[in-house]
Structure formats: structure tokens, C-alpha cells
Coordinates of N, CA and C in Angstrom, one line a residue:
M3 N -45.0 35.4 10.2 CA -45.8 36.3 10.7 C -47.2 36.8 9.9
R4 N -48.0 36.6 10.5 CA -49.4 37.2 9.9 C -49.8 38.5 10.6
L5 N -49.7 39.3 9.6 CA -50.3 41.0 10.0 C -51.7 41.0 9.7
R6 N -52.6 41.1 10.8 CA -54.0 41.3 10.4 C -54.6 42.9 11.2
N7 N -54.8 43.6 10.1 CA -55.1 44.9 9.8 C -56.4 45.2 11.2
G8 N -57.1 44.5 11.8 CA -57.7 44.8 12.7 C -57.2 44.9 14.0
R9 N -56.1 44.3 14.2 CA -55.3 44.2 15.6 C -54.1 45.2 15.3
T10 N -53.4 45.2 14.3 CA -52.0 45.8 14.1 C -52.0 46.5 12.8
P11 N -53.1 47.7 12.7 CA -53.1 48.4 11.4 C -51.7 49.1 11.1
L12 N -51.4 50.0 12.6 CA -50.3 51.1 12.2 C -49.0 49.9 12.0
L13 N -48.5 48.9 12.7 CA -47.6 48.2 12.5 C -47.3 47.4 10.9
A14 N -48.9 47.2 10.6 CA -48.7 46.7 9.2 C -48.3 47.6 8.1
A15 N -48.8 49.0 8.6 CA -48.5 49.8 7.4 C -47.2 50.3 7.5
A16 N -46.3 50.3 8.7 CA -44.9 50.6 9.0 C -44.1 49.5 8.3
V17 N -44.5 48.2 8.6 CA -43.9 47.4 7.8 C -43.7 47.3 6.4
A18 N -45.3 47.7 5.7 CA -45.2 47.8 4.3 C -44.2 48.9 3.8
A19 N -44.4 50.0 4.3 CA -43.7 51.4 4.3 C -42.1 51.1 4.4
L20 N -41.6 50.3 5.3 CA -40.4 49.7 5.3 C -39.8 49.0 4.2
L21 N -40.9 48.1 3.6 CA -40.5 47.0 2.3 C -40.2 47.8 1.2
L22 N -41.1 49.3 1.2 CA -41.1 49.9 -0.1 C -40.0 50.9 0.3
G23 N -39.8 51.5 1.3 CA -38.6 52.6 1.1 C -39.5 54.0 0.6
A24 N -40.4 54.2 1.2 CA -41.4 55.1 0.9 C -40.8 56.3 1.8
G25 N -41.2 57.3 1.2 CA -40.6 58.6 2.0 C -41.9 58.9 2.9
A26 N -41.8 60.0 3.6 CA -42.7 60.7 4.3 C -43.7 61.3 3.6
P27 N -45.1 61.3 4.4 CA -46.4 61.6 3.6 C -45.9 63.0 3.4
P28 N -46.9 64.0 2.8 CA -46.9 65.3 2.5 C -47.1 66.2 3.6
A29 N -46.7 67.1 3.5 CA -47.0 68.3 5.0 C -48.5 68.2 5.3
A30 N -48.5 68.2 6.5 CA -49.9 68.4 7.0 C -50.7 69.8 6.5
G31 N -51.8 69.8 6.0 CA -52.8 70.7 5.6 C -52.6 70.6 4.1
A32 N -51.8 69.8 3.2 CA -51.6 69.9 1.9 C -52.8 68.7 1.7
T33 N -53.4 69.2 0.1 CA -54.1 68.1 -0.2 C -53.8 67.3 -1.3
V34 N -54.3 66.0 -1.2 CA -53.8 64.9 -2.0 C -55.2 64.3 -2.5
D35 N -55.9 64.2 -3.7 CA -56.9 63.9 -4.4 C -58.1 64.3 -3.4
G36 N -58.1 65.4 -2.9 CA -59.1 65.9 -2.2 C -59.1 65.5 -0.8
A37 N -58.6 65.1 -0.3 CA -58.2 64.5 1.0 C -57.0 65.4 1.9
E38 N -57.4 65.6 2.9 CA -56.0 66.5 3.5 C -55.1 65.4 3.8
A39 N -53.7 66.0 3.6 CA -52.9 65.0 3.7 C -52.7 64.4 5.1
G40 N -52.2 63.3 5.2 CA -51.9 62.7 6.1 C -53.3 61.9 6.9
G41 N -54.2 62.0 6.2 CA -55.5 61.5 6.4 C -55.9 60.4 5.7
W42 N -56.4 59.5 6.1 CA -57.1 58.1 5.8 C -58.3 58.3 5.0
E43 N -58.5 57.9 4.0 CA -59.9 58.1 3.0 C -60.4 56.4 2.3
P44 N -61.7 56.5 2.6 CA -62.3 55.5 2.0 C -61.8 54.7 0.6
A45 N -61.4 53.6 0.8 CA -61.1 53.0 -0.8 C -61.8 51.5 -1.0
P46 N -63.0 51.8 -1.1 CA -64.0 50.4 -1.4 C -63.6 49.8 -2.7
S47 N -63.8 48.2 -2.5 CA -63.7 47.4 -3.8 C -65.1 47.1 -4.5
A48 N -64.7 47.3 -5.6 CA -65.9 46.9 -6.7 C -66.2 45.5 -6.9
P49 N -67.3 44.9 -6.9 CA -67.7 43.7 -7.3 C -67.2 43.2 -8.6
W50 N -66.7 41.9 -8.8 CA -66.1 41.7 -10.4 C -66.4 40.3 -10.8
E51 N -66.3 40.2 -12.2 CA -66.7 38.9 -12.7 C -65.5 38.6 -13.6
M52 N -65.6 37.1 -13.5 CA -64.4 36.6 -14.6 C -64.9 35.6 -15.4
P53 N -65.1 35.8 -16.5 CA -65.3 34.8 -17.5 C -64.6 33.4 -17.4
A54 N -65.1 32.1 -17.5 CA -64.4 30.9 -17.4 C -63.3 30.8 -18.5
G55 N -62.0 30.8 -18.0 CA -60.9 30.7 -18.8 C -59.8 31.9 -18.6
E56 N -60.3 32.7 -17.9 CA -59.6 34.0 -17.9 C -58.6 33.8 -16.9
R57 N -59.0 33.5 -15.6 CA -58.0 32.9 -14.4 C -58.5 31.9 -13.7
C58 N -59.6 31.2 -14.1 CA -60.1 29.7 -13.6 C -60.9 29.2 -14.9
D59 N -60.9 27.8 -14.4 CA -61.7 27.1 -15.6 C -63.2 27.3 -15.8
A60 N -63.7 27.7 -14.5 CA -65.0 28.2 -14.5 C -65.2 29.6 -14.2
P61 N -66.4 30.2 -14.8 CA -66.7 31.7 -14.6 C -66.8 32.1 -13.1
V62 N -66.1 33.0 -12.4 CA -66.5 33.5 -11.0 C -66.8 34.7 -10.5
T63 N -67.2 35.0 -9.7 CA -67.3 36.5 -9.2 C -67.0 36.7 -8.1
G64 N -66.8 37.7 -7.4 CA -66.1 38.4 -6.3 C -67.0 39.4 -5.7
V65 N -67.6 39.3 -4.8 CA -68.4 40.3 -4.1 C -67.9 40.4 -2.5
P66 N -67.2 42.0 -2.5 CA -67.2 42.2 -1.1 C -68.3 42.1 0.0
V67 N -68.1 41.4 1.2 CA -68.9 40.9 2.1 C -68.5 41.8 3.5
V68 N -67.1 42.1 3.7 CA -66.8 43.3 4.6 C -65.7 44.2 3.7
D69 N -65.9 45.2 3.7 CA -65.1 46.2 2.9 C -64.8 47.5 4.2
E70 N -63.8 47.5 4.7 CA -63.4 48.7 5.4 C -62.1 48.9 5.0
V71 N -61.9 48.9 3.9 CA -60.6 49.3 3.2 C -60.4 51.0 3.0
E72 N -59.3 51.5 3.6 CA -59.0 52.9 3.3 C -57.4 53.1 2.6
R73 N -57.4 54.2 2.4 CA -56.0 54.5 1.6 C -55.3 55.7 2.3
L74 N -54.3 56.0 2.3 CA -53.6 57.1 2.4 C -52.4 57.2 1.2
V75 N -52.7 58.5 0.5 CA -51.9 58.8 -0.6 C -50.5 59.3 0.1
L76 N -49.4 58.9 -0.3 CA -48.4 59.4 0.2 C -47.4 60.3 -0.8
S77 N -47.6 59.8 -2.1 CA -47.1 61.0 -3.1 C -47.9 61.0 -4.2
T78 N -47.8 61.8 -5.3 CA -48.6 62.0 -6.5 C -47.3 62.2 -7.7
H79 N -48.0 61.9 -8.8 CA -47.2 62.3 -10.2 C -47.5 63.7 -10.3
A80 N -46.6 64.2 -11.2 CA -46.8 65.4 -11.8 C -48.4 66.1 -12.0
D81 N -49.2 64.9 -12.7 CA -50.2 65.2 -13.0 C -51.3 65.3 -12.1
G82 N -51.0 64.7 -10.6 CA -51.9 64.4 -9.9 C -52.3 63.4 -9.4
T83 N -52.3 62.4 -10.2 CA -52.4 61.0 -10.2 C -51.7 60.1 -9.0
P84 N -52.1 59.6 -8.4 CA -51.4 58.7 -7.1 C -49.9 58.0 -7.4
A85 N -48.9 58.0 -6.9 CA -47.8 57.9 -7.2 C -47.3 56.4 -6.1
A86 N -47.8 56.8 -4.8 CA -47.4 55.9 -3.8 C -48.7 55.9 -2.9
V87 N -49.3 54.9 -2.4 CA -50.5 54.8 -1.7 C -50.2 53.2 -0.7
V88 N -50.8 53.6 0.4 CA -51.0 52.8 1.4 C -52.5 52.3 1.4
Y89 N -52.5 51.1 1.2 CA -54.1 50.5 1.4 C -54.0 49.7 3.1
R90 N -54.9 50.0 3.8 CA -55.3 49.0 4.9 C -56.5 48.4 5.2
G91 N -56.9 47.7 6.0 CA -58.3 47.7 6.4 C -58.9 46.3 6.3
P92 N -60.1 46.2 6.7 CA -60.6 44.7 6.6 C -61.3 44.6 5.5
L93 N -60.9 43.4 4.6 CA -61.5 43.2 3.2 C -62.0 41.6 3.5
V94 N -63.1 41.1 3.3 CA -63.6 39.7 3.1 C -64.4 39.5 1.8
V95 N -64.2 38.9 0.8 CA -64.7 39.0 -0.5 C -65.3 37.3 -0.8
R96 N -66.7 37.4 -1.0 CA -67.1 36.2 -1.4 C -66.9 35.8 -2.7
V97 N -66.4 34.8 -3.1 CA -65.6 34.4 -4.5 C -66.4 33.1 -4.6
T98 N -67.5 33.4 -6.0 CA -68.4 32.2 -6.1 C -68.4 31.6 -7.4
H99 N -68.8 30.4 -7.6 CA -68.4 29.9 -9.1 C -70.0 30.2 -9.6
A100 N -69.7 30.8 -10.5 CA -71.0 31.3 -11.4 C -71.9 30.0 -11.8
E101 N -71.5 29.1 -11.9 CA -72.4 28.2 -12.7 C -73.0 27.1 -11.5
T102 N -72.4 27.0 -10.8 CA -73.0 26.2 -9.4 C -73.5 27.1 -8.1
G103 N -72.9 28.2 -7.9 CA -73.4 28.9 -6.8 C -72.5 28.2 -5.7
A104 N -71.3 27.4 -5.6 CA -70.9 27.1 -4.6 C -69.9 28.5 -4.5
A105 N -69.7 28.8 -3.0 CA -69.2 30.2 -2.7 C -68.3 29.9 -1.6
H106 N -67.1 31.0 -1.4 CA -66.3 30.7 -0.3 C -65.9 32.2 0.3
D107 N -66.0 32.5 1.3 CA -65.5 33.9 1.6 C -64.1 33.9 2.4
T108 N -63.3 34.5 1.6 CA -61.8 34.8 1.9 C -61.5 36.2 2.4
D109 N -60.6 35.8 3.4 CA -60.3 37.1 4.1 C -58.9 37.6 3.4
I110 N -58.9 38.8 2.7 CA -57.9 39.3 1.8 C -57.6 40.8 2.6
G111 N -58.0 41.0 3.8 CA -57.6 42.5 4.4 C -55.9 42.5 4.7
G112 N -55.3 42.3 3.9 CA -53.7 42.7 4.2 C -53.7 44.3 4.2
T113 N -52.2 44.8 4.2 CA -51.8 45.9 4.2 C -51.0 46.1 2.8
A114 N -50.8 47.1 2.3 CA -50.2 47.1 0.9 C -49.6 48.4 0.6
L115 N -48.5 48.7 0.4 CA -48.1 50.0 0.1 C -47.7 49.9 -1.6
V116 N -48.3 50.6 -2.4 CA -48.4 50.5 -4.0 C -47.7 51.7 -4.4
R117 N -46.8 51.5 -5.4 CA -45.9 52.5 -6.2 C -46.6 52.4 -7.5
Y118 N -47.3 53.4 -8.1 CA -47.8 53.3 -9.4 C -47.0 54.1 -10.6
G119 N -46.4 53.1 -11.5 CA -45.6 53.9 -12.2 C -46.5 54.7 -13.6
T120 N -45.8 55.6 -14.2 CA -46.8 56.5 -15.3 C -47.0 55.6 -16.5
D121 N -46.3 54.4 -16.3 CA -46.5 53.3 -17.6 C -47.6 52.7 -17.5
G122 N -48.2 52.3 -16.2 CA -49.1 51.5 -15.7 C -48.6 50.3 -15.1
S123 N -47.2 50.2 -14.7 CA -46.7 49.4 -14.0 C -47.2 49.5 -12.3
E124 N -46.9 48.3 -11.7 CA -47.4 48.7 -10.1 C -46.3 48.0 -9.6
H125 N -45.8 48.4 -8.4 CA -45.1 47.7 -7.5 C -45.4 47.8 -6.0
W126 N -45.9 46.5 -5.5 CA -46.5 46.2 -4.1 C -45.6 45.8 -3.4
S127 N -45.5 46.2 -2.0 CA -44.8 45.6 -1.0 C -46.1 45.3 -0.1
V128 N -46.2 44.0 0.4 CA -47.6 43.5 1.0 C -47.2 42.9 2.2
A129 N -48.0 43.1 3.2 CA -48.4 42.2 4.8 C -49.5 41.5 4.2
G130 N -49.5 40.5 3.9 CA -50.8 39.7 3.2 C -51.8 39.4 4.3
P131 N -52.9 38.9 4.0 CA -53.3 38.4 2.8 C -54.0 39.3 1.7
V132 N -53.6 39.1 0.4 CA -54.5 39.6 -0.4 C -54.8 38.7 -1.5
L133 N -55.4 39.1 -2.4 CA -56.1 38.1 -3.6 C -55.0 38.4 -4.9
V134 N -54.4 37.4 -5.6 CA -53.9 37.7 -6.6 C -54.1 36.9 -7.8
G135 N -54.7 37.4 -9.0 CA -55.4 36.9 -10.0 C -54.2 36.8 -11.1
V136 N -54.3 35.6 -11.6 CA -52.8 35.5 -12.9 C -53.8 34.9 -14.0
A137 N -53.5 35.2 -15.4 CA -53.9 34.6 -16.3 C -52.6 33.6 -16.8
E138 N -53.2 33.0 -17.9 CA -52.2 31.8 -18.6 C -51.0 32.8 -19.2
N139 N -50.3 32.2 -18.8 CA -48.8 32.9 -19.2 C -48.5 34.4 -18.5
G140 N -49.3 34.4 -17.6 CA -49.5 35.9 -17.2 C -48.7 36.4 -15.9
G141 N -47.6 35.4 -15.4 CA -47.1 35.5 -14.2 C -46.2 34.4 -13.8
N142 N -45.7 34.7 -13.0 CA -44.8 33.6 -12.3 C -45.4 32.3 -11.8
L143 N -46.8 32.5 -11.4 CA -47.5 31.6 -10.9 C -48.0 31.4 -12.3
G144 N -48.8 30.0 -12.0 CA -49.8 29.7 -12.9 C -51.2 30.1 -13.1
R145 N -52.0 29.9 -14.1 CA -53.3 30.9 -14.2 C -54.2 30.3 -13.0
G146 N -54.7 31.2 -12.3 CA -55.7 31.1 -11.0 C -55.8 32.0 -10.2
L147 N -56.7 32.3 -9.3 CA -56.8 33.1 -8.2 C -56.1 32.6 -6.8
Y148 N -55.3 33.4 -6.3 CA -54.5 32.8 -5.0 C -54.7 33.7 -4.0
T149 N -55.0 33.5 -2.8 CA -54.8 34.0 -1.6 C -53.3 33.9 -1.4
V150 N -52.9 35.2 -1.0 CA -51.2 35.2 -0.9 C -51.2 35.7 0.4
D151 N -50.1 35.1 1.4 CA -50.1 36.0 2.9 C -49.2 35.6 3.0
G152 N -48.3 36.7 4.2 CA -46.9 36.7 4.4 C -46.7 38.0 4.1
L153 N -45.3 38.2 4.1 CA -44.5 39.4 3.3 C -44.2 39.2 2.3
F154 N -44.5 39.8 0.9 CA -43.9 39.9 -0.2 C -44.2 40.7 -1.2
T155 N -43.6 40.9 -2.2 CA -43.7 41.9 -3.3 C -44.6 41.5 -4.4
L156 N -45.3 42.3 -5.1 CA -46.1 42.0 -6.5 C -45.6 43.0 -7.2
E157 N -44.9 42.5 -8.6 CA -44.7 43.7 -9.6 C -45.7 43.2 -10.9
I158 N -46.3 44.0 -11.5 CA -47.4 43.9 -12.6 C -46.6 45.2 -13.5
D159 N -46.0 44.4 -14.6 CA -45.5 45.3 -15.5 C -46.7 45.9 -16.5
P160 N -46.4 46.8 -17.4 CA -47.6 47.2 -18.1 C -48.2 46.7 -18.9
D161 N -47.9 45.3 -19.4 CA -48.7 44.5 -19.9 C -49.4 43.3 -18.9
G162 N -49.4 43.6 -17.7 CA -50.2 42.8 -16.9 C -49.5 41.8 -16.7
Y163 N -48.0 41.6 -16.8 CA -47.3 40.5 -16.4 C -47.3 40.3 -14.8
R164 N -47.6 39.5 -13.8 CA -47.2 39.3 -12.5 C -46.0 38.8 -11.9
T165 N -45.6 39.1 -11.1 CA -44.2 38.5 -10.6 C -44.5 38.7 -8.9
V166 N -44.8 37.2 -8.4 CA -45.0 37.4 -6.9 C -43.9 36.8 -6.4
T167 N -43.0 37.7 -5.3 CA -42.1 37.0 -4.4 C -42.0 37.2 -3.1
R168 N -41.9 36.0 -2.6 CA -42.0 35.9 -1.4 C -41.1 36.2 -0.2
V169 N -41.4 37.3 0.7 CA -40.3 37.7 1.6 C -40.2 37.0 3.1
A170 N -41.4 36.4 3.4 CA -41.9 35.7 4.4 C -43.2 35.5 4.7
G171 N -43.2 34.2 5.2 CA -44.8 34.0 5.7 C -45.2 32.7 4.8
G172 N -46.8 32.6 5.1 CA -47.3 31.3 4.5 C -48.1 31.5 3.7

């Protein structure tokens, strides 16, 4: 089952929340990161560059061409940093081979519920598609950039090791 934010954002967010087992958002009127609790706020993606060998044999860049991603902070750590956040919204990134100029637009507008550990770890419960980059010996997938779709979890250890576990989908 492929959940697309433009068509079913609330369903996708609910599925992601169920996968993670997140609690209810903060009470109405409370503030988190300067936004009223219960309210979505923009979460734009930054362009990026990767040198040859980091994720791919060639140097690659990524530039958002459609970016309507927003986030909802569900909880924070004692220091005020986000502990659990839902991300949703259309996102298309143009991935370009920096030497040849060959480019591909990839739809990665999935929905993710992310738990951020105080140690730098992250636990993602995702209704994809999303883009996952893996370094050499840096995860249970080989080095590369992957558009992962379906329902899955992504564990990122404090040292950056990525473990993708598919729950359902293609």
C-alpha cells in the first residue's frame, strides 16, 4: 500500500503514529519550538552535495524542486529539543550527477514519525517513499542512495549506522 501525502496525509500520519506508538500531542495552547502545540509548521529541506565515494561512485547533488514538507512536534526532551516529530508533505528532489549533469527527479514525499534520542540516535517509522543514504559499511544496505517505499522502520545509531526494516510495501 502506497500512502501519498497529497491524497491521504491524515491517514499516513495516523499509520506512522501507530507504527511508532507515539502518545498524544501536547495540550492545545502549549508551545513547542515557538509553534502552538497541535499546529503544523514548515520543515523545508536544504540542498545537499555528496562527494564521490561517500554514497555513490560519482559526486551527486540534491535540490528540492517541490517542498511542502511540514512537521508536528509531539514531544520534547527536557532541554527543549524535539523528541518525537511527525513529518509529512510533498517533496520532490532533483538528484544530479555532478560531473555529467544527468538528473532525476525523485518523489520522496512520504510520512515519517521520528523519535530523536538524546545520544544522537533516531528511530523512524515511515510510510514511504523517502530517500535513504548509506555509506560504505554504514548500514544493512550497501553503499548508495535509495528511494525506499512502503511501510518500514529506519534505525540510525549514534555513529550513523542505518538499519532499514521493511514492514510492508514495494
